PDB file of C-alpha atoms and ligand atoms in Angstrom:
ATOM      1  CA  MET A  25      89.341  22.811  29.901  1.00 82.00           C
ATOM      2  CA  ASP A  26      88.681  26.417  30.266  1.00 87.00           C
ATOM      3  CA  ALA A  27      89.955  29.252  28.401  1.00 90.00           C
ATOM      4  CA  LYS A  28      93.312  29.883  31.110  1.00 91.00           C
ATOM      5  CA  LYS A  29      93.853  26.005  31.440  1.00 91.00           C
ATOM      6  CA  LEU A  30      94.379  26.339  26.833  1.00 93.00           C
ATOM      7  CA  LEU A  31      95.533  29.284  27.164  1.00 94.00           C
ATOM      8  CA  THR A  32      98.853  28.140  29.226  1.00 92.00           C
ATOM      9  CA  VAL A  33      98.910  24.574  26.774  1.00 93.00           C
ATOM     10  CA  TRP A  34      99.463  27.118  23.909  1.00 95.00           C
ATOM     11  CA  GLU A  35     101.827  28.356  24.988  1.00 95.00           C
ATOM     12  CA  THR A  36     103.722  25.535  26.772  1.00 93.00           C
ATOM     13  CA  GLY A  37     102.849  23.939  23.240  1.00 94.00           C
ATOM     14  CA  ARG A  38     103.927  26.191  21.264  1.00 94.00           C
ATOM     15  CA  SER A  39     108.439  25.291  21.303  1.00 94.00           C
ATOM     16  CA  ALA A  40     107.730  21.909  22.097  1.00 94.00           C
ATOM     17  CA  ALA A  41     107.696  18.910  19.686  1.00 91.00           C
ATOM     18  CA  PRO A  42     104.707  17.194  18.025  1.00 91.00           C
ATOM     19  CA  LEU A  43     104.472  14.242  20.304  1.00 92.00           C
ATOM     20  CA  GLU A  44     104.675  16.501  23.449  1.00 92.00           C
ATOM     21  CA  ARG A  45     102.455  18.658  22.900  1.00 94.00           C
ATOM     22  CA  ALA A  46     100.474  15.650  22.591  1.00 94.00           C
ATOM     23  CA  ILE A  47     100.862  14.834  25.759  1.00 93.00           C
ATOM     24  CA  LEU A  48     100.804  17.763  27.091  1.00 92.00           C
ATOM     25  CA  LEU A  49      97.479  18.769  25.956  1.00 92.00           C
ATOM     26  CA  LEU A  50      95.928  15.561  26.999  1.00 92.00           C
ATOM     27  CA  ALA A  51      96.973  15.346  30.234  1.00 91.00           C
ATOM     28  CA  VAL A  52      95.726  19.065  30.350  1.00 87.00           C
ATOM     29  CA  GLY A  53      92.799  18.185  28.654  1.00 83.00           C
ATOM     30  CA  LEU A  54      91.244  15.043  29.114  1.00 76.00           C
ATOM     31  CA  ASP A  55      93.331  12.614  32.126  1.00 72.00           C
ATOM     32  CA  PRO A  56      93.835  13.400  34.965  1.00 70.00           C
ATOM     33  CA  THR A  57      96.471   9.853  35.193  1.00 72.00           C
ATOM     34  CA  ALA A  58     100.077  10.214  35.082  1.00 76.00           C
ATOM     35  CA  GLU A  59     101.600  11.955  32.424  1.00 82.00           C
ATOM     36  CA  GLU A  60     103.721   9.017  32.530  1.00 83.00           C
ATOM     37  CA  THR A  61     100.465   5.992  31.430  1.00 89.00           C
ATOM     38  CA  ILE A  62      99.842   8.974  28.167  1.00 91.00           C
ATOM     39  CA  ARG A  63     102.897   7.646  27.109  1.00 92.00           C
ATOM     40  CA  GLU A  64     101.814   4.138  27.127  1.00 92.00           C
ATOM     41  CA  TYR A  65      98.901   5.089  25.404  1.00 93.00           C
ATOM     42  CA  PRO A  66      98.577   2.916  21.937  1.00 94.00           C
ATOM     43  CA  LEU A  67      98.867   5.612  18.666  1.00 94.00           C
ATOM     44  CA  GLY A  68      95.472   4.658  18.085  1.00 93.00           C
ATOM     45  CA  LEU A  69      94.228   5.431  21.185  1.00 92.00           C
ATOM     46  CA  LYS A  70      95.839   8.909  20.982  1.00 94.00           C
ATOM     47  CA  GLU A  71      94.293   9.792  18.501  1.00 95.00           C
ATOM     48  CA  ARG A  72      90.910   9.007  19.708  1.00 94.00           C
ATOM     49  CA  LYS A  73      91.277  10.892  22.682  1.00 93.00           C
ATOM     50  CA  LEU A  74      92.788  14.464  20.390  1.00 95.00           C
ATOM     51  CA  LEU A  75      89.630  13.445  18.789  1.00 95.00           C
ATOM     52  CA  THR A  76      87.645  13.669  21.601  1.00 93.00           C
ATOM     53  CA  LEU A  77      89.822  16.739  23.113  1.00 93.00           C
ATOM     54  CA  ARG A  78      88.594  17.928  20.041  1.00 95.00           C
ATOM     55  CA  GLN A  79      85.121  17.585  19.981  1.00 95.00           C
ATOM     56  CA  GLN A  80      85.085  18.967  23.493  1.00 93.00           C
ATOM     57  CA  LEU A  81      86.831  21.945  22.565  1.00 93.00           C
ATOM     58  CA  PHE A  82      85.444  23.495  19.604  1.00 94.00           C
ATOM     59  CA  GLY A  83      82.802  21.223  18.914  1.00 95.00           C
ATOM     60  CA  PRO A  84      82.598  17.626  16.478  1.00 96.00           C
ATOM     61  CA  GLN A  85      82.542  18.770  12.829  1.00 97.00           C
ATOM     62  CA  LEU A  86      85.698  19.376  10.891  1.00 96.00           C
ATOM     63  CA  GLU A  87      86.393  21.867   8.228  1.00 95.00           C
ATOM     64  CA  VAL A  88      89.291  19.735   6.244  1.00 94.00           C
ATOM     65  CA  VAL A  89      91.198  20.857   3.168  1.00 94.00           C
ATOM     66  CA  ALA A  90      93.525  18.444   1.258  1.00 94.00           C
ATOM     67  CA  THR A  91      95.526  19.610  -2.057  1.00 94.00           C
ATOM     68  CA  CYS A  92      95.024  17.522  -5.058  1.00 95.00           C
ATOM     69  CA  PRO A  93      98.607  15.966  -5.552  1.00 95.00           C
ATOM     70  CA  VAL A  94      98.218  16.108  -8.982  1.00 96.00           C
ATOM     71  CA  CYS A  95      96.940  19.059 -10.334  1.00 96.00           C
ATOM     72  CA  ALA A  96      96.681  21.664  -6.934  1.00 95.00           C
ATOM     73  CA  GLU A  97      93.159  21.626  -6.411  1.00 95.00           C
ATOM     74  CA  GLN A  98      91.679  22.958  -3.239  1.00 95.00           C
ATOM     75  CA  LEU A  99      89.106  20.041  -2.177  1.00 94.00           C
ATOM     76  CA  GLU A 100      87.004  21.635   0.914  1.00 94.00           C
ATOM     77  CA  PHE A 101      85.211  19.058   3.091  1.00 93.00           C
ATOM     78  CA  SER A 102      83.892  18.653   6.418  1.00 94.00           C
ATOM     79  CA  ILE A 103      83.268  15.610   8.202  1.00 94.00           C
ATOM     80  CA  LEU A 104      82.926  14.033  12.364  1.00 95.00           C
ATOM     81  CA  THR A 105      84.444  12.972  14.931  1.00 94.00           C
ATOM     82  CA  THR A 106      81.657  10.965  15.596  1.00 93.00           C
ATOM     83  CA  ASP A 107      82.170   8.966  12.716  1.00 92.00           C
ATOM     84  CA  LEU A 108      85.792   9.247  12.845  1.00 91.00           C
ATOM     85  CA  LEU A 109      85.735   7.471  16.411  1.00 90.00           C
ATOM     86  CA  GLN A 110      82.961   5.049  15.144  1.00 88.00           C
ATOM     87  CA  THR A 111      85.599   3.567  11.914  1.00 79.00           C
ATOM     88  CA  ALA A 112      87.240   1.688  15.367  1.00 77.00           C
ATOM     89  CA  PRO A 113      87.656  -0.155  17.887  1.00 75.00           C
ATOM     90  CA  ARG A 114      87.967   0.706  20.947  1.00 76.00           C
ATOM     91  CA  ALA A 115      89.864  -1.988  22.896  1.00 82.00           C
ATOM     92  CA  LEU A 116      93.084  -3.042  21.303  1.00 84.00           C
ATOM     93  CA  PRO A 117      94.177  -7.104  21.485  1.00 85.00           C
ATOM     94  CA  GLU A 118      97.279  -6.701  23.371  1.00 89.00           C
ATOM     95  CA  THR A 119      99.511  -8.632  20.462  1.00 91.00           C
ATOM     96  CA  ALA A 120      98.601 -10.506  17.243  1.00 91.00           C
ATOM     97  CA  GLU A 121      99.808 -13.368  15.326  1.00 91.00           C
ATOM     98  CA  LEU A 122     101.518 -12.930  11.900  1.00 91.00           C
ATOM     99  CA  PRO A 123     102.509 -15.339  10.522  1.00 90.00           C
ATOM    100  CA  LEU A 124     104.997 -15.124   7.476  1.00 88.00           C
ATOM    101  CA  ASP A 125     106.419 -18.323   5.461  1.00 85.00           C
ATOM    102  CA  ASP A 126     107.984 -20.211   8.242  1.00 86.00           C
ATOM    103  CA  VAL A 127     108.961 -17.640  10.164  1.00 90.00           C
ATOM    104  CA  THR A 128     105.286 -16.681  13.054  1.00 92.00           C
ATOM    105  CA  LEU A 129     105.180 -14.047  14.649  1.00 92.00           C
ATOM    106  CA  THR A 130     103.830 -11.978  17.071  1.00 94.00           C
ATOM    107  CA  VAL A 131     103.593  -7.907  17.524  1.00 94.00           C
ATOM    108  CA  ARG A 132     101.839  -5.748  19.128  1.00 95.00           C
ATOM    109  CA  PRO A 133     100.352  -2.625  18.931  1.00 94.00           C
ATOM    110  CA  LEU A 134     102.607   0.710  19.449  1.00 95.00           C
ATOM    111  CA  THR A 135     103.419   3.549  22.095  1.00 95.00           C
ATOM    112  CA  ILE A 136     104.266   7.264  21.623  1.00 95.00           C
ATOM    113  CA  ASN A 137     106.717   6.141  24.421  1.00 95.00           C
ATOM    114  CA  ASP A 138     107.577   3.666  21.233  1.00 95.00           C
ATOM    115  CA  LEU A 139     107.563   6.365  18.669  1.00 93.00           C
ATOM    116  CA  ILE A 140     109.717   8.401  21.164  1.00 93.00           C
ATOM    117  CA  LEU A 141     112.056   6.303  21.650  1.00 94.00           C
ATOM    118  CA  ALA A 142     112.312   4.719  17.619  1.00 92.00           C
ATOM    119  CA  GLN A 143     113.371   8.800  16.578  1.00 90.00           C
ATOM    120  CA  GLY A 144     112.034   8.474  13.312  1.00 86.00           C
ATOM    121  CA  ASP A 145     114.211   5.465  12.856  1.00 90.00           C
ATOM    122  CA  GLY A 146     112.242   3.473  11.055  1.00 86.00           C
ATOM    123  CA  ARG A 147     113.662   0.071  11.503  1.00 88.00           C
ATOM    124  CA  ALA A 148     114.252   0.256  15.402  1.00 90.00           C
ATOM    125  CA  LEU A 149     110.585   0.997  15.779  1.00 90.00           C
ATOM    126  CA  PHE A 150     109.326  -2.388  13.528  1.00 91.00           C
ATOM    127  CA  GLU A 151     112.117  -4.148  15.819  1.00 90.00           C
ATOM    128  CA  ARG A 152     109.602  -2.474  18.823  1.00 93.00           C
ATOM    129  CA  ALA A 153     106.954  -3.962  17.751  1.00 93.00           C
ATOM    130  CA  VAL A 154     108.053  -7.308  17.444  1.00 93.00           C
ATOM    131  CA  VAL A 155     107.468  -8.785  20.656  1.00 92.00           C
ATOM    132  CA  THR A 156     108.581 -13.074  19.582  1.00 91.00           C
ATOM    133  CA  ALA A 157     109.828 -14.094  16.253  1.00 91.00           C
ATOM    134  CA  VAL A 158     110.544 -17.787  16.381  1.00 92.00           C
ATOM    135  CA  ARG A 159     110.946 -20.059  13.119  1.00 89.00           C
ATOM    136  CA  GLN A 160     110.738 -23.742  13.874  1.00 87.00           C
ATOM    137  CA  GLY A 161     110.532 -23.344  17.490  1.00 87.00           C
ATOM    138  CA  GLU A 162     113.506 -21.639  17.590  1.00 89.00           C
ATOM    139  CA  VAL A 163     113.908 -17.972  18.233  1.00 90.00           C
ATOM    140  CA  LEU A 164     115.406 -15.702  15.322  1.00 87.00           C
ATOM    141  CA  ALA A 165     116.823 -12.353  17.040  1.00 85.00           C
ATOM    142  CA  SER A 166     115.275  -9.629  15.051  1.00 78.00           C
ATOM    143  CA  ASP A 167     118.268  -8.301  12.818  1.00 78.00           C
ATOM    144  CA  ASP A 168     117.147 -11.685  11.258  1.00 81.00           C
ATOM    145  CA  LEU A 169     114.347 -10.820  10.492  1.00 84.00           C
ATOM    146  CA  SER A 170     113.805  -9.393   5.995  1.00 84.00           C
ATOM    147  CA  VAL A 171     112.719  -5.754   5.402  1.00 84.00           C
ATOM    148  CA  GLU A 172     109.130  -7.978   3.724  1.00 86.00           C
ATOM    149  CA  ALA A 173     108.343  -9.029   7.438  1.00 87.00           C
ATOM    150  CA  ALA A 174     108.596  -5.165   8.057  1.00 88.00           C
ATOM    151  CA  ALA A 175     106.745  -4.467   5.253  1.00 89.00           C
ATOM    152  CA  ALA A 176     103.806  -7.222   6.810  1.00 91.00           C
ATOM    153  CA  VAL A 177     104.511  -6.011  10.005  1.00 91.00           C
ATOM    154  CA  ALA A 178     103.475  -2.322   8.878  1.00 90.00           C
ATOM    155  CA  ASP A 179     100.281  -3.302   7.345  1.00 91.00           C
ATOM    156  CA  GLN A 180      99.798  -5.697  10.613  1.00 91.00           C
ATOM    157  CA  LEU A 181      99.705  -2.808  13.495  1.00 91.00           C
ATOM    158  CA  ARG A 182      97.179  -1.456  10.876  1.00 90.00           C
ATOM    159  CA  THR A 183      94.431  -3.874  10.912  1.00 89.00           C
ATOM    160  CA  LEU A 184      95.345  -4.250  14.787  1.00 89.00           C
ATOM    161  CA  ASP A 185      95.236   0.023  16.054  1.00 90.00           C
ATOM    162  CA  PRO A 186      93.513   1.557  12.387  1.00 88.00           C
ATOM    163  CA  LEU A 187      93.170   4.695  13.991  1.00 91.00           C
ATOM    164  CA  MET A 188      96.537   4.833  14.285  1.00 91.00           C
ATOM    165  CA  ALA A 189      96.709   5.896  10.476  1.00 89.00           C
ATOM    166  CA  LEU A 190      93.832   7.792   9.155  1.00 91.00           C
ATOM    167  CA  THR A 191      94.102   8.396   5.682  1.00 91.00           C
ATOM    168  CA  PHE A 192      91.244  10.141   3.914  1.00 92.00           C
ATOM    169  CA  ASP A 193      90.130   8.476   1.173  1.00 94.00           C
ATOM    170  CA  LEU A 194      89.935  11.720  -2.208  1.00 95.00           C
ATOM    171  CA  THR A 195      88.588  12.060  -5.563  1.00 96.00           C
ATOM    172  CA  CYS A 196      89.943  15.689  -6.784  1.00 95.00           C
ATOM    173  CA  PRO A 197      86.473  17.234  -9.025  1.00 94.00           C
ATOM    174  CA  ALA A 198      88.875  18.707 -11.402  1.00 95.00           C
ATOM    175  CA  CYS A 199      91.511  16.461 -12.575  1.00 96.00           C
ATOM    176  CA  GLU A 200      89.924  12.680 -11.411  1.00 96.00           C
ATOM    177  CA  HIS A 201      93.322  12.533  -9.713  1.00 97.00           C
ATOM    178  CA  ALA A 202      92.446   9.426  -6.336  1.00 97.00           C
ATOM    179  CA  TRP A 203      94.165   8.893  -3.829  1.00 95.00           C
ATOM    180  CA  SER A 204      94.377   8.656   0.058  1.00 94.00           C
ATOM    181  CA  ALA A 205      95.044  12.014   1.391  1.00 93.00           C
ATOM    182  CA  PRO A 206      96.969  11.479   5.388  1.00 92.00           C
ATOM    183  CA  PHE A 207      95.385  12.721   8.722  1.00 94.00           C
ATOM    184  CA  ASP A 208      96.740  14.043  11.219  1.00 95.00           C
ATOM    185  CA  PRO A 209      94.024  15.094  14.426  1.00 96.00           C
ATOM    186  CA  LEU A 210      97.092  16.694  16.584  1.00 96.00           C
ATOM    187  CA  THR A 211      98.303  19.631  13.930  1.00 96.00           C
ATOM    188  CA  PHE A 212      94.820  20.456  12.893  1.00 96.00           C
ATOM    189  CA  LEU A 213      94.048  20.550  16.427  1.00 97.00           C
ATOM    190  CA  TRP A 214      97.095  22.379  17.517  1.00 97.00           C
ATOM    191  CA  ALA A 215      96.530  25.139  14.572  1.00 96.00           C
ATOM    192  CA  GLU A 216      92.689  25.426  15.491  1.00 96.00           C
ATOM    193  CA  ILE A 217      94.324  25.996  19.624  1.00 96.00           C
ATOM    194  CA  GLU A 218      96.979  28.194  17.694  1.00 96.00           C
ATOM    195  CA  ARG A 219      94.032  31.054  15.915  1.00 96.00           C
ATOM    196  CA  TRP A 220      91.942  30.302  19.280  1.00 96.00           C
ATOM    197  CA  GLY A 221      94.807  31.485  21.507  1.00 96.00           C
ATOM    198  CA  GLN A 222      95.781  34.442  18.867  1.00 97.00           C
ATOM    199  CA  ARG A 223      92.106  35.244  19.167  1.00 96.00           C
ATOM    200  CA  MET A 224      91.589  35.732  23.012  1.00 96.00           C
ATOM    201  CA  LEU A 225      94.783  36.821  23.116  1.00 97.00           C
ATOM    202  CA  GLN A 226      93.540  39.896  21.393  1.00 96.00           C
ATOM    203  CA  THR A 227      90.254  39.661  23.069  1.00 96.00           C
ATOM    204  CA  VAL A 228      92.314  39.686  26.359  1.00 97.00           C
ATOM    205  CA  HIS A 229      93.833  43.037  24.730  1.00 97.00           C
ATOM    206  CA  THR A 230      90.719  44.884  23.236  1.00 96.00           C
ATOM    207  CA  LEU A 231      88.967  44.471  27.074  1.00 96.00           C
ATOM    208  CA  ALA A 232      92.305  45.262  29.097  1.00 97.00           C
ATOM    209  CA  SER A 233      92.946  48.603  27.700  1.00 96.00           C
ATOM    210  CA  THR A 234      89.432  50.115  27.862  1.00 95.00           C
ATOM    211  CA  TYR A 235      88.162  49.125  30.285  1.00 95.00           C
ATOM    212  CA  GLY A 236      91.506  47.942  32.791  1.00 96.00           C
ATOM    213  CA  TRP A 237      90.772  44.515  33.473  1.00 96.00           C
ATOM    214  CA  SER A 238      92.801  42.031  34.696  1.00 96.00           C
ATOM    215  CA  GLU A 239      93.572  39.356  31.994  1.00 95.00           C
ATOM    216  CA  GLU A 240      93.417  36.442  34.382  1.00 94.00           C
ATOM    217  CA  ASP A 241      88.862  38.312  35.486  1.00 95.00           C
ATOM    218  CA  ILE A 242      88.826  38.545  31.996  1.00 96.00           C
ATOM    219  CA  LEU A 243      89.788  34.677  30.800  1.00 95.00           C
ATOM    220  CA  ASN A 244      87.772  34.095  33.966  1.00 94.00           C
ATOM    221  CA  MET A 245      84.444  34.837  31.920  1.00 94.00           C
ATOM    222  CA  SER A 246      82.406  33.210  30.063  1.00 93.00           C
ATOM    223  CA  ALA A 247      83.087  33.018  26.240  1.00 91.00           C
ATOM    224  CA  TRP A 248      79.113  34.792  25.339  1.00 94.00           C
ATOM    225  CA  ARG A 249      80.143  37.462  27.655  1.00 95.00           C
ATOM    226  CA  ARG A 250      83.891  38.435  26.937  1.00 95.00           C
ATOM    227  CA  ASP A 251      82.574  38.512  23.093  1.00 94.00           C
ATOM    228  CA  TYR A 252      79.386  40.338  24.033  1.00 96.00           C
ATOM    229  CA  TYR A 253      81.663  43.131  26.101  1.00 96.00           C
ATOM    230  CA  VAL A 254      83.194  43.284  22.716  1.00 95.00           C
ATOM    231  CA  GLU A 255      81.188  43.947  20.425  1.00 95.00           C
ATOM    232  CA  LEU A 256      79.362  46.628  22.338  1.00 95.00           C
ATOM    233  CA  ILE A 257      84.182  48.157  22.085  1.00 94.00           C
ATOM    234  CA  ARG A 258      82.750  48.072  18.395  1.00 90.00           C
ATOM    235  CA  SER A 259      79.245  49.432  17.665  1.00 88.00           C
TER     236      SER A 259
HETATM  237 ZN1   ZN B  27      93.812  17.113  -8.828  1.00 64.75          ZN
END
């Protein structure tokens, strides 16, 4: 993605909800297919694509900061997108069977669209993931299923699509508390785009006010050339 496109994505995405932001980024950055296709991505594929896009925009190394929930110590560590991508299978099964006592469930990985349609309702999300539920040959309605079934489905979904909920197992160096910290590629990448965008507009401002060049001309330059001119102005 060139500077002009990324700047437009930043500007458009600032006022969008996080899922719409992810769709926008993936549509412009990686996938020339229609947005409708992206909405059908399983959640792990969304994370895979966002990590791939991050790698293309800013390189493979992520500098992550986590806060210990017990003593508030800040942990800093780096991790490679390539390592994260290797931990999960590329192709997901379309459905999987989940036997639970006398009921057999058929579940499918959740997609971006499922998240949008469920509007934060966990039960609705669970019902969307269950394709069929059968007890001794009889098909059950989704509202007949227990809370335990919902928990088992959630576990099964994470097994089917491991990238859908990325976590890091951390141990605090100060208090030795061990926990599993969730990692959201979109939040991470968007914060970087935010910083990048602010720097880029500052650069445009510096070059435009010194040389009188247009924003378009400045954005069309290579990053190296822009930085070189900024250095000349400062020296
Ligand atoms: Zn701690």
